[in-house]
Every structure is written in structure tokens, then in C-alpha cells.
PDB file of C-alpha atoms in Angstrom:
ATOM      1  CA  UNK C   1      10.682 -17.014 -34.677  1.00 60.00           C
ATOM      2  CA  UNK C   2       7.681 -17.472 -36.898  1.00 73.00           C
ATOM      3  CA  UNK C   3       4.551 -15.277 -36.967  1.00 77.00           C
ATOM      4  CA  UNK C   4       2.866 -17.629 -35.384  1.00 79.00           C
ATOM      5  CA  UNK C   5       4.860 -18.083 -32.959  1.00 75.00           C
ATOM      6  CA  UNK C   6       4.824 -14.404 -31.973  1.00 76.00           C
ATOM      7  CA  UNK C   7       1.413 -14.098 -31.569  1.00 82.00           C
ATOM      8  CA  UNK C   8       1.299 -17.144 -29.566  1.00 82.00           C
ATOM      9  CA  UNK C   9       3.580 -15.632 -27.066  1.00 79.00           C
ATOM     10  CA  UNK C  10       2.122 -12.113 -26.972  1.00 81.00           C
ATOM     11  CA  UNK C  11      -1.455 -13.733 -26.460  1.00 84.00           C
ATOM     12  CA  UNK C  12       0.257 -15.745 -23.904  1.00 78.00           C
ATOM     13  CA  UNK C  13       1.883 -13.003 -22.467  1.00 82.00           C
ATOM     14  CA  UNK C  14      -1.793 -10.800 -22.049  1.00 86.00           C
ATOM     15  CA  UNK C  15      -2.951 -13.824 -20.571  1.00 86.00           C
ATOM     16  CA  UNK C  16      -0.253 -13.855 -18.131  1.00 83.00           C
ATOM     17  CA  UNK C  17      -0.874 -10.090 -17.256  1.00 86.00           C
ATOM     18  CA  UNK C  18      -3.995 -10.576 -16.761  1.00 87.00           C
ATOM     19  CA  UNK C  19      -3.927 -13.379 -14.336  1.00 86.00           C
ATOM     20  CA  UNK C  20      -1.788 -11.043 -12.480  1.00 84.00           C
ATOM     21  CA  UNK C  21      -4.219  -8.044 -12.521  1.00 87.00           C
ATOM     22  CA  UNK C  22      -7.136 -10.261 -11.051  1.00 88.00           C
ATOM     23  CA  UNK C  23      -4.341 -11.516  -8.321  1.00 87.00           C
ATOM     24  CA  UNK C  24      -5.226 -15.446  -9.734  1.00 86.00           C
ATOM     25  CA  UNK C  25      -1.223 -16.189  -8.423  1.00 88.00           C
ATOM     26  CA  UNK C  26      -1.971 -19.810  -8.743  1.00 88.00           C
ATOM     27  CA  UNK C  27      -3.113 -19.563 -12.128  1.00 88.00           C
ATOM     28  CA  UNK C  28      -0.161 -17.769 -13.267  1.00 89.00           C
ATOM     29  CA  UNK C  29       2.558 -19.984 -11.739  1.00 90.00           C
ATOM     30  CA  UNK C  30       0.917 -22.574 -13.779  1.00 91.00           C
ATOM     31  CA  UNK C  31       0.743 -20.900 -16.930  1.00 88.00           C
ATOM     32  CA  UNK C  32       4.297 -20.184 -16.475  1.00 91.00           C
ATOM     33  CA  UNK C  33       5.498 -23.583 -16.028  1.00 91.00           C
ATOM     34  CA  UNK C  34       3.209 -24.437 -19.049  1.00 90.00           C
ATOM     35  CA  UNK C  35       4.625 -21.998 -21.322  1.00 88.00           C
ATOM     36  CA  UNK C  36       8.030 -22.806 -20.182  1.00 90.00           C
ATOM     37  CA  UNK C  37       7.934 -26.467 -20.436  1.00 91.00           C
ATOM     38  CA  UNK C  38       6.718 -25.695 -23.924  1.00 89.00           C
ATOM     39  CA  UNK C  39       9.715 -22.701 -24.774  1.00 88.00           C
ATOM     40  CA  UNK C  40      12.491 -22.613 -22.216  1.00 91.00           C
ATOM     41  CA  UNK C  41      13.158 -19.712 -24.238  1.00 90.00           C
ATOM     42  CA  UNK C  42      10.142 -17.388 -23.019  1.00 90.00           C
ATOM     43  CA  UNK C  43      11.976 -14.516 -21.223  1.00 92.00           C
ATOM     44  CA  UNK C  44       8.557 -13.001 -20.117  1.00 89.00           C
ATOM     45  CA  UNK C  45       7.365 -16.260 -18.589  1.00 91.00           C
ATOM     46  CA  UNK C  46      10.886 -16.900 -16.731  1.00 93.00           C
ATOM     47  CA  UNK C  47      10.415 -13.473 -15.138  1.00 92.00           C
ATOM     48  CA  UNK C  48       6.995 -13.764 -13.967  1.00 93.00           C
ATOM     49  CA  UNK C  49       7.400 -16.987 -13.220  1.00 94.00           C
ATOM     50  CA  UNK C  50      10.750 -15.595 -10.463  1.00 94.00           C
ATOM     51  CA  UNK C  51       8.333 -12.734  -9.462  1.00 91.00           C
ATOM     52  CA  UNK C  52       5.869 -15.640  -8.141  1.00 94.00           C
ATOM     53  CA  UNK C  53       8.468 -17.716  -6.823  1.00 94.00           C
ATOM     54  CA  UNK C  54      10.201 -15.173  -4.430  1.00 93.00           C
ATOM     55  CA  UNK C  55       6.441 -13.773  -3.324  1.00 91.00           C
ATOM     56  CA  UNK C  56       5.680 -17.616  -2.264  1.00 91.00           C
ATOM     57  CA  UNK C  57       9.490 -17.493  -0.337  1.00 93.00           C
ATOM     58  CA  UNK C  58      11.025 -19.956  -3.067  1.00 95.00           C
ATOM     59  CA  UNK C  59      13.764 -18.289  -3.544  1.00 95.00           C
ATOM     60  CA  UNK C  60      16.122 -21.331  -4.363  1.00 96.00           C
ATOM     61  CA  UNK C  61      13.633 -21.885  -7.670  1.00 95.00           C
ATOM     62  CA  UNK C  62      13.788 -18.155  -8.660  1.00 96.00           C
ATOM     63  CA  UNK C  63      17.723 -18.577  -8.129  1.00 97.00           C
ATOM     64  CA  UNK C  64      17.661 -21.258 -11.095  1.00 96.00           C
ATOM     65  CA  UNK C  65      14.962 -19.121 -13.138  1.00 96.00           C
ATOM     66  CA  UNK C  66      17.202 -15.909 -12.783  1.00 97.00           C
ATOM     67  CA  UNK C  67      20.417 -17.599 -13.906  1.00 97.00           C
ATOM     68  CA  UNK C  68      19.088 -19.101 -16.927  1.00 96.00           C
ATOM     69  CA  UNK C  69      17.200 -16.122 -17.623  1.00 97.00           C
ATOM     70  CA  UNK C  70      20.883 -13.809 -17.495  1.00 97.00           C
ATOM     71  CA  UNK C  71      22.097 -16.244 -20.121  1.00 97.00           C
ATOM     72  CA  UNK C  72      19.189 -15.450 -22.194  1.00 97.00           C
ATOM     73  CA  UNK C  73      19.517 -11.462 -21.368  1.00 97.00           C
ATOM     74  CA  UNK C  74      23.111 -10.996 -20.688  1.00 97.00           C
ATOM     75  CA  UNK C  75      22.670  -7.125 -21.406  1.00 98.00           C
ATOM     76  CA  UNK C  76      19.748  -6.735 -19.118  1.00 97.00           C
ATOM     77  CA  UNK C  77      20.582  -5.088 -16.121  1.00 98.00           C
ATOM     78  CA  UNK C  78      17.215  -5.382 -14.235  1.00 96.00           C
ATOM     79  CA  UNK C  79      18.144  -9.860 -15.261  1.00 97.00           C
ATOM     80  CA  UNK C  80      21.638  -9.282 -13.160  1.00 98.00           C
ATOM     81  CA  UNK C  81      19.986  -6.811 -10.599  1.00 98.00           C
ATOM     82  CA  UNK C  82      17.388  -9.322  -9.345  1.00 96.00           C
ATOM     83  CA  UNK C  83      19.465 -12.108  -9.455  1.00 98.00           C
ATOM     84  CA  UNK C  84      21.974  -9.924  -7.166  1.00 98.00           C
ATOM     85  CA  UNK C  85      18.924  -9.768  -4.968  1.00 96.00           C
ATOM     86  CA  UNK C  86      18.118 -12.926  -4.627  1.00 97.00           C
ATOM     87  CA  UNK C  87      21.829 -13.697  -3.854  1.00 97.00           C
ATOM     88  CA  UNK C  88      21.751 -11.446  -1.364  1.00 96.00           C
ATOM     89  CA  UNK C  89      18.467 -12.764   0.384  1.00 94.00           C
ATOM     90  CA  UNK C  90      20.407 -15.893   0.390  1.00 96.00           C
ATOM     91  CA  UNK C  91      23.631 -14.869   1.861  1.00 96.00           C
ATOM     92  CA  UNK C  92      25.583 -15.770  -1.223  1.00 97.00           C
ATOM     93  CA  UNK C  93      27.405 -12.128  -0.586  1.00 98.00           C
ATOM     94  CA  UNK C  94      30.230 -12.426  -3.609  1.00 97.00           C
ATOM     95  CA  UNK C  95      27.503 -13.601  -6.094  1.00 98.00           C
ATOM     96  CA  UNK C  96      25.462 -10.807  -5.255  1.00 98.00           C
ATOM     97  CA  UNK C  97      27.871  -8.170  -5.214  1.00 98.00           C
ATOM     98  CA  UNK C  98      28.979  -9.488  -8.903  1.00 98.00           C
ATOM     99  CA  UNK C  99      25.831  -9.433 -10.160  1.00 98.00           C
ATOM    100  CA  UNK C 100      25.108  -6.092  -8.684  1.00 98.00           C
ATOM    101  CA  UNK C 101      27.942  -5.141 -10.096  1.00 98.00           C
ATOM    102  CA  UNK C 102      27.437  -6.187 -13.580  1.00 98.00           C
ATOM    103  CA  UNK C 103      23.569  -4.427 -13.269  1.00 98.00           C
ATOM    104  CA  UNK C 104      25.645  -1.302 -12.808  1.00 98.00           C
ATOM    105  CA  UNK C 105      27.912  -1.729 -15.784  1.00 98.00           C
ATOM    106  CA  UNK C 106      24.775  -2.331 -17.980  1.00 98.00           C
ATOM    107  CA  UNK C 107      22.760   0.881 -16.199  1.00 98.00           C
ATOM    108  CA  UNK C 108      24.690   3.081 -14.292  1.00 98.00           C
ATOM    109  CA  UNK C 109      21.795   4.967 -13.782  1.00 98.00           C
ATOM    110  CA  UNK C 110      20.125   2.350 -11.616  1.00 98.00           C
ATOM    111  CA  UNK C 111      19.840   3.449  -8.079  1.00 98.00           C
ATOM    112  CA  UNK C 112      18.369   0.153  -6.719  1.00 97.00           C
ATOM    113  CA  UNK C 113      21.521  -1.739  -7.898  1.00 98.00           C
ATOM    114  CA  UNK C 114      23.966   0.706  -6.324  1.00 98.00           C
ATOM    115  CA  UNK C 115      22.086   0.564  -2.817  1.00 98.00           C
ATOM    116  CA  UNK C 116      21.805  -3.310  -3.297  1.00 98.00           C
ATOM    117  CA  UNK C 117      25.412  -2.864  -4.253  1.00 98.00           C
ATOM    118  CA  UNK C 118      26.159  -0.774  -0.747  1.00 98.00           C
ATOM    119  CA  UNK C 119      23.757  -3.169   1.339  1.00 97.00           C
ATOM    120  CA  UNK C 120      26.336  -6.160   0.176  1.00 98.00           C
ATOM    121  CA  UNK C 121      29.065  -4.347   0.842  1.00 98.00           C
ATOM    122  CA  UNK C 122      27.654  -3.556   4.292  1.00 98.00           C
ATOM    123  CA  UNK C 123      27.124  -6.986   5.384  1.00 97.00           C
ATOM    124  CA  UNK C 124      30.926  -7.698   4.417  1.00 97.00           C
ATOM    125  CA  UNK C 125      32.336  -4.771   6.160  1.00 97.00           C
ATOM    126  CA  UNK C 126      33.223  -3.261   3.007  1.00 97.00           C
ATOM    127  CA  UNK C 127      32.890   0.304   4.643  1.00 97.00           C
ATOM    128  CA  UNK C 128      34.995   2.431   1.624  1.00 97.00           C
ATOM    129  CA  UNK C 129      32.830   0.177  -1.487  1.00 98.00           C
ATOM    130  CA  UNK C 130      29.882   0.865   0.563  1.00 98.00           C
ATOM    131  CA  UNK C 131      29.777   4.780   0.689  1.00 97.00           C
ATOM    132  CA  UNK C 132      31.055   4.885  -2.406  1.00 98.00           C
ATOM    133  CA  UNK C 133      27.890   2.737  -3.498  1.00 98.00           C
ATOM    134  CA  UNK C 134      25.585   4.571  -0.995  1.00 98.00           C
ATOM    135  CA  UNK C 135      26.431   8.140  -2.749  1.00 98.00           C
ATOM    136  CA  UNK C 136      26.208   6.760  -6.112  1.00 98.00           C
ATOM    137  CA  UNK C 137      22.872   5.678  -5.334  1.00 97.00           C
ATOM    138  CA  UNK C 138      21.677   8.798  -3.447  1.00 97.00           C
ATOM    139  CA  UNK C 139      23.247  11.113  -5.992  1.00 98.00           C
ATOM    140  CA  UNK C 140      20.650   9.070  -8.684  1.00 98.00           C
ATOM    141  CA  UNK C 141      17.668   9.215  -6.224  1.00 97.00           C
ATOM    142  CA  UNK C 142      17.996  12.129  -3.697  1.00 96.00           C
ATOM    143  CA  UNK C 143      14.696  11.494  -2.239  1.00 95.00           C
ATOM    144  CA  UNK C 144      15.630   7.822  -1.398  1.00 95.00           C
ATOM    145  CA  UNK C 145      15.660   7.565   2.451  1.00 97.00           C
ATOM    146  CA  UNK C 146      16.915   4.005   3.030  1.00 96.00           C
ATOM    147  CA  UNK C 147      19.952   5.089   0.814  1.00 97.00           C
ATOM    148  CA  UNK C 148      20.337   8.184   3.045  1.00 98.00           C
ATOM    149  CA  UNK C 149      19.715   5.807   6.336  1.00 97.00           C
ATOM    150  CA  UNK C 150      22.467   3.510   5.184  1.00 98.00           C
ATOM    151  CA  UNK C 151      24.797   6.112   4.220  1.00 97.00           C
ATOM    152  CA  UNK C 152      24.642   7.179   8.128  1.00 97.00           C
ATOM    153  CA  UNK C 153      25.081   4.311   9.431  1.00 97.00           C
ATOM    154  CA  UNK C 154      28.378   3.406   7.266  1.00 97.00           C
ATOM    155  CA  UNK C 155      29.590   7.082   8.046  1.00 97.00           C
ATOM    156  CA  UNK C 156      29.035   6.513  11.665  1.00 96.00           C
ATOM    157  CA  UNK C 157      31.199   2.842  11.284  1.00 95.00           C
ATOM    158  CA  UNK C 158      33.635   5.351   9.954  1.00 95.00           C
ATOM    159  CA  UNK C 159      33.536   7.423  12.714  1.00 95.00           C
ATOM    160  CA  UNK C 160      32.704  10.605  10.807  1.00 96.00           C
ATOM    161  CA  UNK C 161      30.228  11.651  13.142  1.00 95.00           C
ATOM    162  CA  UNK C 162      29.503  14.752  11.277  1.00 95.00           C
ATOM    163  CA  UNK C 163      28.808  13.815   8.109  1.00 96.00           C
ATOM    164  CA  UNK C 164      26.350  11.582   9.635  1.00 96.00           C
ATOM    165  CA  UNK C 165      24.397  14.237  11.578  1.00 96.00           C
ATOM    166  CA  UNK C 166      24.115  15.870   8.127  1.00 96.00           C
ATOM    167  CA  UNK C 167      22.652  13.073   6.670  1.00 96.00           C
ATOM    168  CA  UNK C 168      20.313  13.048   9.341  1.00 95.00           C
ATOM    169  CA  UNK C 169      19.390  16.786   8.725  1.00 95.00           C
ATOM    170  CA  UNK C 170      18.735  16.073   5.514  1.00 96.00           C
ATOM    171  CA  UNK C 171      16.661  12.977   6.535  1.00 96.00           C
ATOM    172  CA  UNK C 172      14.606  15.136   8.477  1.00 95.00           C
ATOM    173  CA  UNK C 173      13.793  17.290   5.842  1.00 95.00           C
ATOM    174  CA  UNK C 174      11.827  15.070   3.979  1.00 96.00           C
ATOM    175  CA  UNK C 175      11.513  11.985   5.910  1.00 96.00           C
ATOM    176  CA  UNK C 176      11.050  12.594   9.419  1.00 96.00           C
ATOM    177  CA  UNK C 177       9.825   9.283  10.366  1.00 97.00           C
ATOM    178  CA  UNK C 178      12.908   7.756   8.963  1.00 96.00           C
ATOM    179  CA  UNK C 179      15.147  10.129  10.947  1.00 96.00           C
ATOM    180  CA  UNK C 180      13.514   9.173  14.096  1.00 96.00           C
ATOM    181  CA  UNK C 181      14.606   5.733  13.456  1.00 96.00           C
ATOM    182  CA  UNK C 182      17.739   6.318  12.797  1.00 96.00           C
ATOM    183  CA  UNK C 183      18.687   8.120  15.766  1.00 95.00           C
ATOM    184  CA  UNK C 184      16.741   5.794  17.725  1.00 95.00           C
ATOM    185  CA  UNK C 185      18.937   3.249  16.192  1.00 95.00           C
ATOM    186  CA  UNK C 186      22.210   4.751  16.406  1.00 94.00           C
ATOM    187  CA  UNK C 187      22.157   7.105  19.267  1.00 92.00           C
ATOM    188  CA  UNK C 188      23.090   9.978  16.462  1.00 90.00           C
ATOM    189  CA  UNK C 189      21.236  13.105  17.255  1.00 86.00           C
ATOM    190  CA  UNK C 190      21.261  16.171  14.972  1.00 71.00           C
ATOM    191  CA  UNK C 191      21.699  19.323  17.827  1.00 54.00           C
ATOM    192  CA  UNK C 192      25.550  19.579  16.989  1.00 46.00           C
ATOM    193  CA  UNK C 193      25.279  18.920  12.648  1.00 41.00           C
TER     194      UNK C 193
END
């Protein structure tokens, strides 16, 4: 890539960000199919431009955007983990879960992927790969209570009743809100944990 070039993109780039501060949405989905008509190349533009997509519900166009833009990035996990969530919004289950997957192999230190990871597994009644997702991700972010939701719920498909009034103990502790729901949801209740 020439000098030029590279200041082209990083002035295009500003200009993109700052669109996006002043919330001009419009502008920036055009300036991102400009700039990508012009370099199909521009990773920066493909992302923004998926960001835009999904928050307008196109979700089929940010499909296309993410896949080319995990051939461009193959070793980016945050590429793979929102294309696994876009796969998942879309009920493509085994896509997801791959490309979950593959987010976790690049960053196993990614919490979002692993509950993504759990949530897929969850809607395929993959009970075992979904707690062992769950506590991956609540092990990396203890303070996350949708993880620690989940993880009840999948404990109480298990039938481990106990482990699941622990989790909502714990859920309690720091989000008590969310541990109303859940034993509004479930029925669970913590007197016996």
C-alpha cells in the first residue's frame, strides 16, 4: 500500500468516526459503500459498514460484509465472534457455533464468545457444551449476570437443583434485579441453597 494510499484511508477512517460521533448514520452507511466500492479491501469500512447494517435490522447484508471481512482477518477473533452473532440472530445454529468457536481459538480470553458459544448450545439442547461454555465465560467475567442467569437455567435442565440455587445466591449478591427474574422465571428460589 502506498503512502498515499494510507493517508487516504486514515483520513477516511476519521471521517468515518466522526460521522459516527455526531450520530449522522446515514452519512456513514454512505461513506462506507463509497469507500468500499472504491477498496473492497477496507477492513475498517466493512466493519462499520456491518455495525450500521445490523442497527437498521439488515442483518442478511452484514452476513455478506462479515464473511468477506473473516477472509480478510482470518486471525481476528472479534471478525469470527460477530459473524457467530449474526448467525445466531439468524438461526443458522451450526454456523454460529463454528464461528464462535473459532473466536475462542483466536481469544480464549473472550467472554462474549463463550456465552454466545453457551447461548448456541442452549438453543440446540446442547446442555454438557453449554455449561461447559457458561463457566468458561463466567470464570473470565465473574460479574457477568446473563452468564450467571444462563448457567441456572442449563443447571436446572440438568436437574441439579442445587447448584442452581447457588448461582442464584450469588446472583443476588450483586445483581438483585436479575435474581428476581430468574426465579420469577424458573420457579427456583434460594431458601434451601
Amino acid at each position: 500500500m502506498s503512502l498515499n494510499h494510507a493517508i487516504r484511508r486514515q483520513a477516511n477512517s476519521l471521517r468515518l468516526r466522526g460521522l459516527l460521533a455526531f450520530g449522522a448514520r446515514a452519512h456513514a452507511l454512505a461513506l462506507t459503500h463509497r469507500l468500499l466500492a472504491a477498496d473492497a479491501s477496507n477492513t475498517h469500512a466493512l466493519a462499520t459498514r456491518v455495525h450500521l447494517l445490523m442497527e437498521l435490522g439488515q442483518a442478511q447484508a452484514a452476513l455478506a460484509d462479515l464473511t468477506q471481512l473473516v477472509r480478510l482477518v482470518p486471525q481476528q477473533a472479534t471478525a469470527w465472534f460477530n459473524l457467530g452473532f449474526v448467525q445466531e440472530s439468524l438461526g443458522q445454529l451450526d454456523e454460529a457455533t463454528r464461528s464462535l468457536v473459532r473466536a475462542t481459538e483466536l481469544d480464549p480470553a473472550m467472554d462474549r464468545a463463550w456465552y454466545g458459544l453457551g447461548l448456541c448450545h442452549i438453543r440446540c439442547a446442547q446442555w454438557d457444551e453449554a455449561l461447559r461454555a457458561l463457566e468458561r465465560g463466567t470464570e473470565l467475567q465473574p460479574l457477568s449476570p446473563h452468564a450467571w442467569y444462563q448457567l441456572a437455567r442449563v443447571h436446572l435442565e440438568r436437574g441439579r437443583i442445587t447448584e442452581a440455587q447457588r448461582i442464584l445466591v450469588h446472583l443476588r449478591g450483586f445483581e438483585p434485579k436479575v435474581a428476581d427474574q430468574l426465579e420469577r422465571d424458573t420457579g427456583l428460589w434460594a431458601a434451601s441453597a
